[in-house]
Tab-separated table of C-alpha atoms in Angstrom:
chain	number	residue	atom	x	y	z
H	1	UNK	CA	136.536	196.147	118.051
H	2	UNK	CA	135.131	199.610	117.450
H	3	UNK	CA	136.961	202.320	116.238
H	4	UNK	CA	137.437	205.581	118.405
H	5	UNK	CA	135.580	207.977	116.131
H	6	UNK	CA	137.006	212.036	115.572
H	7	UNK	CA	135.508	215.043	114.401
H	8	UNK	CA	137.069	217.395	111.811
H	9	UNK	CA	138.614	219.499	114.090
H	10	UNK	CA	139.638	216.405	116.982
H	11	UNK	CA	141.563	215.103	113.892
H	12	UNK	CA	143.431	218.003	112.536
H	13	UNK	CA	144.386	218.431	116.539
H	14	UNK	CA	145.607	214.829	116.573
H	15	UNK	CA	147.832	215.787	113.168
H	16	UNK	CA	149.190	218.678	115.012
H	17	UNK	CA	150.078	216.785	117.842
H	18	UNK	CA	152.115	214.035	115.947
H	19	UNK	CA	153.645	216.625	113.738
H	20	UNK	CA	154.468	218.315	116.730
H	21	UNK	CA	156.011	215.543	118.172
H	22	UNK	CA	157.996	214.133	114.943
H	23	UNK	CA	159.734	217.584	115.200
H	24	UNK	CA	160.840	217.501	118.722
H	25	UNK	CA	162.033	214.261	118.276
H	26	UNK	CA	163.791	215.261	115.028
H	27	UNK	CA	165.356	217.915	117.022
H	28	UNK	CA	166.286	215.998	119.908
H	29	UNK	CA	168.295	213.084	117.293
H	30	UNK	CA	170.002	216.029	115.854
H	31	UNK	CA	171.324	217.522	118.602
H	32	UNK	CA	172.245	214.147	120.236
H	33	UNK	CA	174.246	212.972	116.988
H	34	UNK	CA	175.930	216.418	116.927
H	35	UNK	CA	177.613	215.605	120.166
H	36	UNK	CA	180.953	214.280	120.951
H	37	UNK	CA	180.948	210.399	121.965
H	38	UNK	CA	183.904	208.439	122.432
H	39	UNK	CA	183.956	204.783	120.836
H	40	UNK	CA	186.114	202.263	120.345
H	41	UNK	CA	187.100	201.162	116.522
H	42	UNK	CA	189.542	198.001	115.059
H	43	UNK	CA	192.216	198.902	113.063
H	44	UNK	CA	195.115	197.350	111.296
H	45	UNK	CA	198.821	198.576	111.654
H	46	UNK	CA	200.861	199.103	108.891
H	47	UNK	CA	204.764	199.699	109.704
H	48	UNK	CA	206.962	202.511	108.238
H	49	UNK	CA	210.596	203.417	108.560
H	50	UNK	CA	211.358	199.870	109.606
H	51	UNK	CA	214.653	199.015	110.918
H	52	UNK	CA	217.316	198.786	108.243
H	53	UNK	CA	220.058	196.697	109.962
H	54	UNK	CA	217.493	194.190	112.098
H	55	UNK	CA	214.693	191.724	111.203
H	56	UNK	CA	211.418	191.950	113.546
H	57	UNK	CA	208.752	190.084	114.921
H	58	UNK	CA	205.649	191.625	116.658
H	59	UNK	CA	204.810	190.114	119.948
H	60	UNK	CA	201.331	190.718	119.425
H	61	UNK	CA	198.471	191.624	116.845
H	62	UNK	CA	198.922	193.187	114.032
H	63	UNK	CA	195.254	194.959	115.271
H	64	UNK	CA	194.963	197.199	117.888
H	65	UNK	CA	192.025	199.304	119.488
H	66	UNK	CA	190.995	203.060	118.923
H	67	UNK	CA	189.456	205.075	121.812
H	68	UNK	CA	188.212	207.424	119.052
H	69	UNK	CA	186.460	210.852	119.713
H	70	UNK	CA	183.834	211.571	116.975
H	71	UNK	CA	180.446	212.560	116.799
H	72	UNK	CA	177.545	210.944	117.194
H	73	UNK	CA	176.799	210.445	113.364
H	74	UNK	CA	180.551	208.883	113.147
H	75	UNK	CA	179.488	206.744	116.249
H	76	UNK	CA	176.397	205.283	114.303
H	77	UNK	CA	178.143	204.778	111.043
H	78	UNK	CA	181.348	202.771	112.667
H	79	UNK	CA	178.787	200.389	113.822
H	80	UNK	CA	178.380	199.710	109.952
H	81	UNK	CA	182.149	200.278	108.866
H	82	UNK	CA	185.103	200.924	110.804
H	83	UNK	CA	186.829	203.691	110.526
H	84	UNK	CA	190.039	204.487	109.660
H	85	UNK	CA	190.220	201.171	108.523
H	86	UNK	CA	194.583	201.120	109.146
H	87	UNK	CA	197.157	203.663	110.327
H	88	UNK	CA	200.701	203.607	110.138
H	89	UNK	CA	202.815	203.335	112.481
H	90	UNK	CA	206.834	204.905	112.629
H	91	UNK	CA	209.212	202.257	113.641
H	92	UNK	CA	212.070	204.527	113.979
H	93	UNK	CA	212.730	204.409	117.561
H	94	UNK	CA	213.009	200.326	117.121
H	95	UNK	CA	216.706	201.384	116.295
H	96	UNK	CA	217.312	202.479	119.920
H	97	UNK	CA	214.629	200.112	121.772
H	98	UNK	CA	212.436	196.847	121.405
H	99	UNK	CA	209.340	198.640	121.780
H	100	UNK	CA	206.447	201.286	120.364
H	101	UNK	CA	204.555	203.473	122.322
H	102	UNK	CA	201.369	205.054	120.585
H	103	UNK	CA	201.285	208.367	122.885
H	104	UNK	CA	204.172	209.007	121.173
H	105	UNK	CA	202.689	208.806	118.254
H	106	UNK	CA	199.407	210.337	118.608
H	107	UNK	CA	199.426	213.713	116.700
H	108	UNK	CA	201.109	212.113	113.672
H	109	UNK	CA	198.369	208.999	113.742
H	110	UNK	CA	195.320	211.843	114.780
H	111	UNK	CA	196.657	213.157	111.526
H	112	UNK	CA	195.671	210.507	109.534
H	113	UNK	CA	191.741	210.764	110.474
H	114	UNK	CA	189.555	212.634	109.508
H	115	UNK	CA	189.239	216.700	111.093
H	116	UNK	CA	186.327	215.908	112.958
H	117	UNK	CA	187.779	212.789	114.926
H	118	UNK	CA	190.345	212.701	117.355
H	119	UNK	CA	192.178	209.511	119.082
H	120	UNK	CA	192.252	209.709	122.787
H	121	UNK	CA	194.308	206.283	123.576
H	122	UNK	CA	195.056	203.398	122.000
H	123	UNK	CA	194.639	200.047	123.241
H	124	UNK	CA	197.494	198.722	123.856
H	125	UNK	CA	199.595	201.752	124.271
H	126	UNK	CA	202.616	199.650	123.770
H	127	UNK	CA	204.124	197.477	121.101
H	128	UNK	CA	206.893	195.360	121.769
H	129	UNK	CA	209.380	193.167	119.064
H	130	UNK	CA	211.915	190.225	118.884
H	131	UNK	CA	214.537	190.995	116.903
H	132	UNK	CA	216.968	188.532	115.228
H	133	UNK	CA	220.080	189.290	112.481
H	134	UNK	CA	218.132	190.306	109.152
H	135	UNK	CA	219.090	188.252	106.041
H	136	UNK	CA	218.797	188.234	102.597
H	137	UNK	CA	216.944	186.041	99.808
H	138	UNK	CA	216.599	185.278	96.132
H	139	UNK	CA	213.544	183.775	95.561
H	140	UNK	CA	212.361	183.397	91.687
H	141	UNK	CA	209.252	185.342	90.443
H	142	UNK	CA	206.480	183.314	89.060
H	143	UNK	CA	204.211	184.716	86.672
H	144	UNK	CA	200.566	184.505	87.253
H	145	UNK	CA	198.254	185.177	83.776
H	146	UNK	CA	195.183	185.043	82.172
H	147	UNK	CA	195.725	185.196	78.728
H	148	UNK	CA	192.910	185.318	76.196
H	149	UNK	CA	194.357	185.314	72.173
H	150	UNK	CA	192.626	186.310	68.966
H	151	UNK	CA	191.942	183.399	66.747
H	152	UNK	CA	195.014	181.502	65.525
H	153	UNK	CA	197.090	183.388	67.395
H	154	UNK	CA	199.137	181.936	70.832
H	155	UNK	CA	202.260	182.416	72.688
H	156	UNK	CA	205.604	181.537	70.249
H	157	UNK	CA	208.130	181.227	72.796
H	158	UNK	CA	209.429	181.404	76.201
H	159	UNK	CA	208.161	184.338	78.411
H	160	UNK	CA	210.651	186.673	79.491
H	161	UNK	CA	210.510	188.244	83.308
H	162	UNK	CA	212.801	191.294	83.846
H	163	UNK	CA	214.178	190.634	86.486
H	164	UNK	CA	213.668	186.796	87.113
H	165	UNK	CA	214.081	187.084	90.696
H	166	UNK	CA	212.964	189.250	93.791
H	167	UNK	CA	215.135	190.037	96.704
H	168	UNK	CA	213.857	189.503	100.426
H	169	UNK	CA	215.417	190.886	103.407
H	170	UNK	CA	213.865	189.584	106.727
H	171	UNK	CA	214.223	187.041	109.830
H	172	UNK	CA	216.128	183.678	108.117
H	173	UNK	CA	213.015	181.385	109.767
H	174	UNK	CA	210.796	183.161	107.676
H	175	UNK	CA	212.777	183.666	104.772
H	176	UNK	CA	212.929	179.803	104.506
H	177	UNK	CA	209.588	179.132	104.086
H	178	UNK	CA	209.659	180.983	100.728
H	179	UNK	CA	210.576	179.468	97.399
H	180	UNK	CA	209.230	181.751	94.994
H	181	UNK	CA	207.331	184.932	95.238
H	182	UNK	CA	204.463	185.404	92.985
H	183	UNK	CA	202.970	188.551	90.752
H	184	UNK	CA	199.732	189.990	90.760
H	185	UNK	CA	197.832	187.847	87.953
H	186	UNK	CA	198.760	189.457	84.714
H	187	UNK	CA	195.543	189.991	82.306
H	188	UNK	CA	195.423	190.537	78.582
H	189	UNK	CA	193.027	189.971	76.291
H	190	UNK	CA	192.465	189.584	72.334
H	191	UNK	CA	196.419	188.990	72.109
H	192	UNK	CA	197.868	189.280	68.575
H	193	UNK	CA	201.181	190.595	68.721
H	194	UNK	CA	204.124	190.583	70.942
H	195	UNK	CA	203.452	192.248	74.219
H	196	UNK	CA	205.659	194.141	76.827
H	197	UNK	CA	204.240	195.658	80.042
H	198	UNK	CA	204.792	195.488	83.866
H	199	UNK	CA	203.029	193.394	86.957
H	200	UNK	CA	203.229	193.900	90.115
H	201	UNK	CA	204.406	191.376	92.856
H	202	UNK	CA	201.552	189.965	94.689
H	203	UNK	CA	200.899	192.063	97.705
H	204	UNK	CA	203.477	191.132	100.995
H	205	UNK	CA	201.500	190.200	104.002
H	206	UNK	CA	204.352	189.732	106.149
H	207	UNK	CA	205.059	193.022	107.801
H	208	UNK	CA	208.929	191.195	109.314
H	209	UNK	CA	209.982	190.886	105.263
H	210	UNK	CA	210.813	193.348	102.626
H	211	UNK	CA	210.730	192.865	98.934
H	212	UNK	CA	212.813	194.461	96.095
H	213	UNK	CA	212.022	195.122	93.397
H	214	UNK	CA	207.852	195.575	93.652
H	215	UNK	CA	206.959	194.836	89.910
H	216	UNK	CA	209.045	193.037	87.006
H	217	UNK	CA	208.189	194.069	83.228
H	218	UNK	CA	207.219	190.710	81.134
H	219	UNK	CA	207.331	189.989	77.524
H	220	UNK	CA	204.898	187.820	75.885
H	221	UNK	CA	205.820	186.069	72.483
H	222	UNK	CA	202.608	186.065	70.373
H	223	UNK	CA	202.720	184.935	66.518
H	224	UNK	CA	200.101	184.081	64.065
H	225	UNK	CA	199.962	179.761	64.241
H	226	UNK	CA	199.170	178.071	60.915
H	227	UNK	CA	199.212	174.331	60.295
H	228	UNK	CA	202.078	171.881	58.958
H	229	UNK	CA	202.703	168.709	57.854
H	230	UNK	CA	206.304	167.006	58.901
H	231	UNK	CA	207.118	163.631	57.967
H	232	UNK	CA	209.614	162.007	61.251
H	233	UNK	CA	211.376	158.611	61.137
H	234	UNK	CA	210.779	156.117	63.653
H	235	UNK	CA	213.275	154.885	66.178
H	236	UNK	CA	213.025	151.655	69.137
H	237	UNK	CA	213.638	151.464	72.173
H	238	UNK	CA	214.503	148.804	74.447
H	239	UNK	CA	215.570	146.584	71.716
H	240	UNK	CA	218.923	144.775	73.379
H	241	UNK	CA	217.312	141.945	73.122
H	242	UNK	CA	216.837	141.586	69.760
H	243	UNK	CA	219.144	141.392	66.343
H	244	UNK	CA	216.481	143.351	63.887
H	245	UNK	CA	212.762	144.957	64.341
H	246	UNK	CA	211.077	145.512	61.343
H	247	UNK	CA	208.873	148.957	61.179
H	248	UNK	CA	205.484	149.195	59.146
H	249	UNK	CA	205.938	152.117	57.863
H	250	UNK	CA	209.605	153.296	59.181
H	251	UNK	CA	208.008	156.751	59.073
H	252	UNK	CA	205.184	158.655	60.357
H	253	UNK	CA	203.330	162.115	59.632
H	254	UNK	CA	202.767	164.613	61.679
H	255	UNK	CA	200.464	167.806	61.671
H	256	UNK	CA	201.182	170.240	63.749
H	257	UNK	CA	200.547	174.047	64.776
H	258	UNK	CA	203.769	176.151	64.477
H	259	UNK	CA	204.665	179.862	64.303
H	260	UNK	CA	204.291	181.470	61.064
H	261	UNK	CA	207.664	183.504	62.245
H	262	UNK	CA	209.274	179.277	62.460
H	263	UNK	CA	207.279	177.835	59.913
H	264	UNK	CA	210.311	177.659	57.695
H	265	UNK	CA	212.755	176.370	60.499
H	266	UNK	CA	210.671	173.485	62.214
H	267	UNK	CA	211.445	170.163	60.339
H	268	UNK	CA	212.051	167.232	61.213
H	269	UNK	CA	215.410	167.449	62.858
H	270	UNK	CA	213.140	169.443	65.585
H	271	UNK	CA	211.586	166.204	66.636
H	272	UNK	CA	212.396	162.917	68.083
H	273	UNK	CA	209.466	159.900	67.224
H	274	UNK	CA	210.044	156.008	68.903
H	275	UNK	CA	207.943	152.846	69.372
H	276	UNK	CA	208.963	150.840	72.617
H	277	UNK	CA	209.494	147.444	71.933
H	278	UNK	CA	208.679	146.552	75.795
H	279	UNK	CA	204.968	147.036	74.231
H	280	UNK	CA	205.059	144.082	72.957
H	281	UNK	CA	207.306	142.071	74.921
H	282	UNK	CA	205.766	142.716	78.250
H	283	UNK	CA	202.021	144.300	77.485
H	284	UNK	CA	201.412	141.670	75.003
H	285	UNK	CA	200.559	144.315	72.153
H	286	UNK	CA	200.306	143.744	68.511
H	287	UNK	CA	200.950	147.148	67.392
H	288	UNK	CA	203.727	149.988	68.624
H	289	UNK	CA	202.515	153.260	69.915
H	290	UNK	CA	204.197	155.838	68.558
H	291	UNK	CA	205.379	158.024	70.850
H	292	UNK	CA	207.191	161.772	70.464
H	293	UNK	CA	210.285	162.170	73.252
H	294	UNK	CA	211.236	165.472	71.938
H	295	UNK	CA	209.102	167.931	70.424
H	296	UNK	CA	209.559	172.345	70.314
H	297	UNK	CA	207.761	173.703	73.384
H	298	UNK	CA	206.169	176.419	70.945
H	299	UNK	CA	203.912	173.959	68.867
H	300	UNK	CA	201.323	172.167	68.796
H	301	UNK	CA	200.494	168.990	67.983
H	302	UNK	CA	197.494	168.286	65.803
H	303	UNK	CA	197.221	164.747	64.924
H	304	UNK	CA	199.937	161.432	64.158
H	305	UNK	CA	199.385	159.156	61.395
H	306	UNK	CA	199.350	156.392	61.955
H	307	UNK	CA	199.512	156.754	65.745
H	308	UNK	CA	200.683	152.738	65.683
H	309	UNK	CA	202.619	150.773	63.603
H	310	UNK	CA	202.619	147.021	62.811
H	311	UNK	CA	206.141	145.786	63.219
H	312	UNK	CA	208.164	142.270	62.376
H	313	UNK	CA	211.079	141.059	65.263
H	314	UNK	CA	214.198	138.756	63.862
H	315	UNK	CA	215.844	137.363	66.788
């Protein structure tokens, strides 16, 4: 295919031209996105000054549709990301009434956008609610953590949640469904010491149900572990059937991690050690597992030895 060929002076015409004609339609965008468009744009409701004395359900979405006034720069960019992406909504007049209307609302929500863009309408201009007698709940908090300790160090004891439980207030149907209400997940890292600090409750998605109080403060037990050697007699189980059971050895050592703050307190009187007879009676075994039935929540345990005995029955 041959190419169209230009003098020196056709060219720098041609360059003209096109420059000419990026320009103009340069100018033309500008002007065009400067303008005022109205578009629509999703957003999510969140409720304020909720009824105090009543428990409410929405009748409809929680997401409604903005007849927004903006520019056309605001236009092309909500096409990427919506914009405001929620607005509140009073709730006040749901003392007097079952329902919301949003040209009621306008200047306060108009308030919430940004100065360049206005909402016209929304769509739908009216919220409605069920309302049924509000109760009340105690529901236990549950801790959710991710713990990460310095060598040899773990938790020593029970962690403590200030307060243990959360109070709801919202519809009884829904307030059923809830057994416990959990925190944000709590993170430390490189624990070595005792901790205190607060967590928040895990964020409430249910817009019918208040919670109270919105964060707990938790203490977290940390000591130093070290390693110890206890010594714990054995004791059977399920032996009515026989007179005497013989126990090779009667006792059995255990290592274990404890708390260097309860390394002086944990003997054993802190532990409980058995072999089941039924072992041999009914599985047929020649040596008794041993087997710990009570053992302090705040060790570890290492290793048993042995971790079976040889034993002699006299019926």
């Amino acid at each position: 295919m041959p190419f169209i060929k230009l003098t020196k002076i056709e060219r720098k015409r041609f360059l003209v031209f096109i420059t000419c004609l990026l320009m103009a339609i340069g100018a033309w965008l500008f002007v065009a996105l400067n303008n005022k468009y109205v578009y629509t744009a999703k957003t999510v409701l969140i409720y304020k000054n909720v009824p105090q004395k009543k428990a409410f359900h929405a009748l409809q979405s929680d997401t409604v549709d903005l007849q927004v006034e903006g520019t056309g720069w605001q236009l092309l960019f909500a096409r990427l990301r919506v914009k405001p992406q929620s607005i509140s909504i009073s709730l006040e007049k749901l003392n007097n009434r079952n329902f919301i209307l949003f040209s009621e609302q306008l200047y306060n929500v108009n308030r919430q956008l940004e100065t360049s863009q206005k909402i016209i309408s929304v769509k739908p201009d009216t919220l409605y609610f069920h309302f049924s007698t509000k109760k009340t709940k105690r529901v236990p908090i549950r801790l959710v953590s991710a713990f990460d300790f310095g060598k040899q160090y773990d938790i020593s004891d029970d962690i403590v949640i200030t307060p243990e439980y959360v109070t709801l207030s919202g519809p009884e149907k829904e307030l059923a469904k809830i057994k416990e209400w959990s925190t944000d997940t709590l993170k430390l890292t490189d624990l070595q010491a005792t901790t205190v600090t607060r967590v928040s409750m895990t964020q409430n998605k249910m817009k019918n149900v208040s919670i109270f109080p919105s964060s707990a403060e938790v203490r977290v037990p940390v000591d130093e572990y070290t390693e110890k050697i206890i010594d714990v007699s054995l004791n059977v189980v399920n032996n009515s059937q026989f007179h005497d059971v013989k126990l090779y050895p009667k006792k059995v050592s255990l290592t274990i991690l404890v708390p260097l703050s309860k390394y002086v307190q944990i003997n054993e009187d802190f532990i409980d050690a058995v072999v089941d007879i039924d072992d041999w009676k009914i599985r047929g075994h020649n040596k008794l597992r041993v087997k710990l039935t009570r053992f302090p929540d705040y060790c570890k345990l290492v290793k048993t030895a042995p971790s079976k005995v040889d034993f002699i029955v006299e019926k």
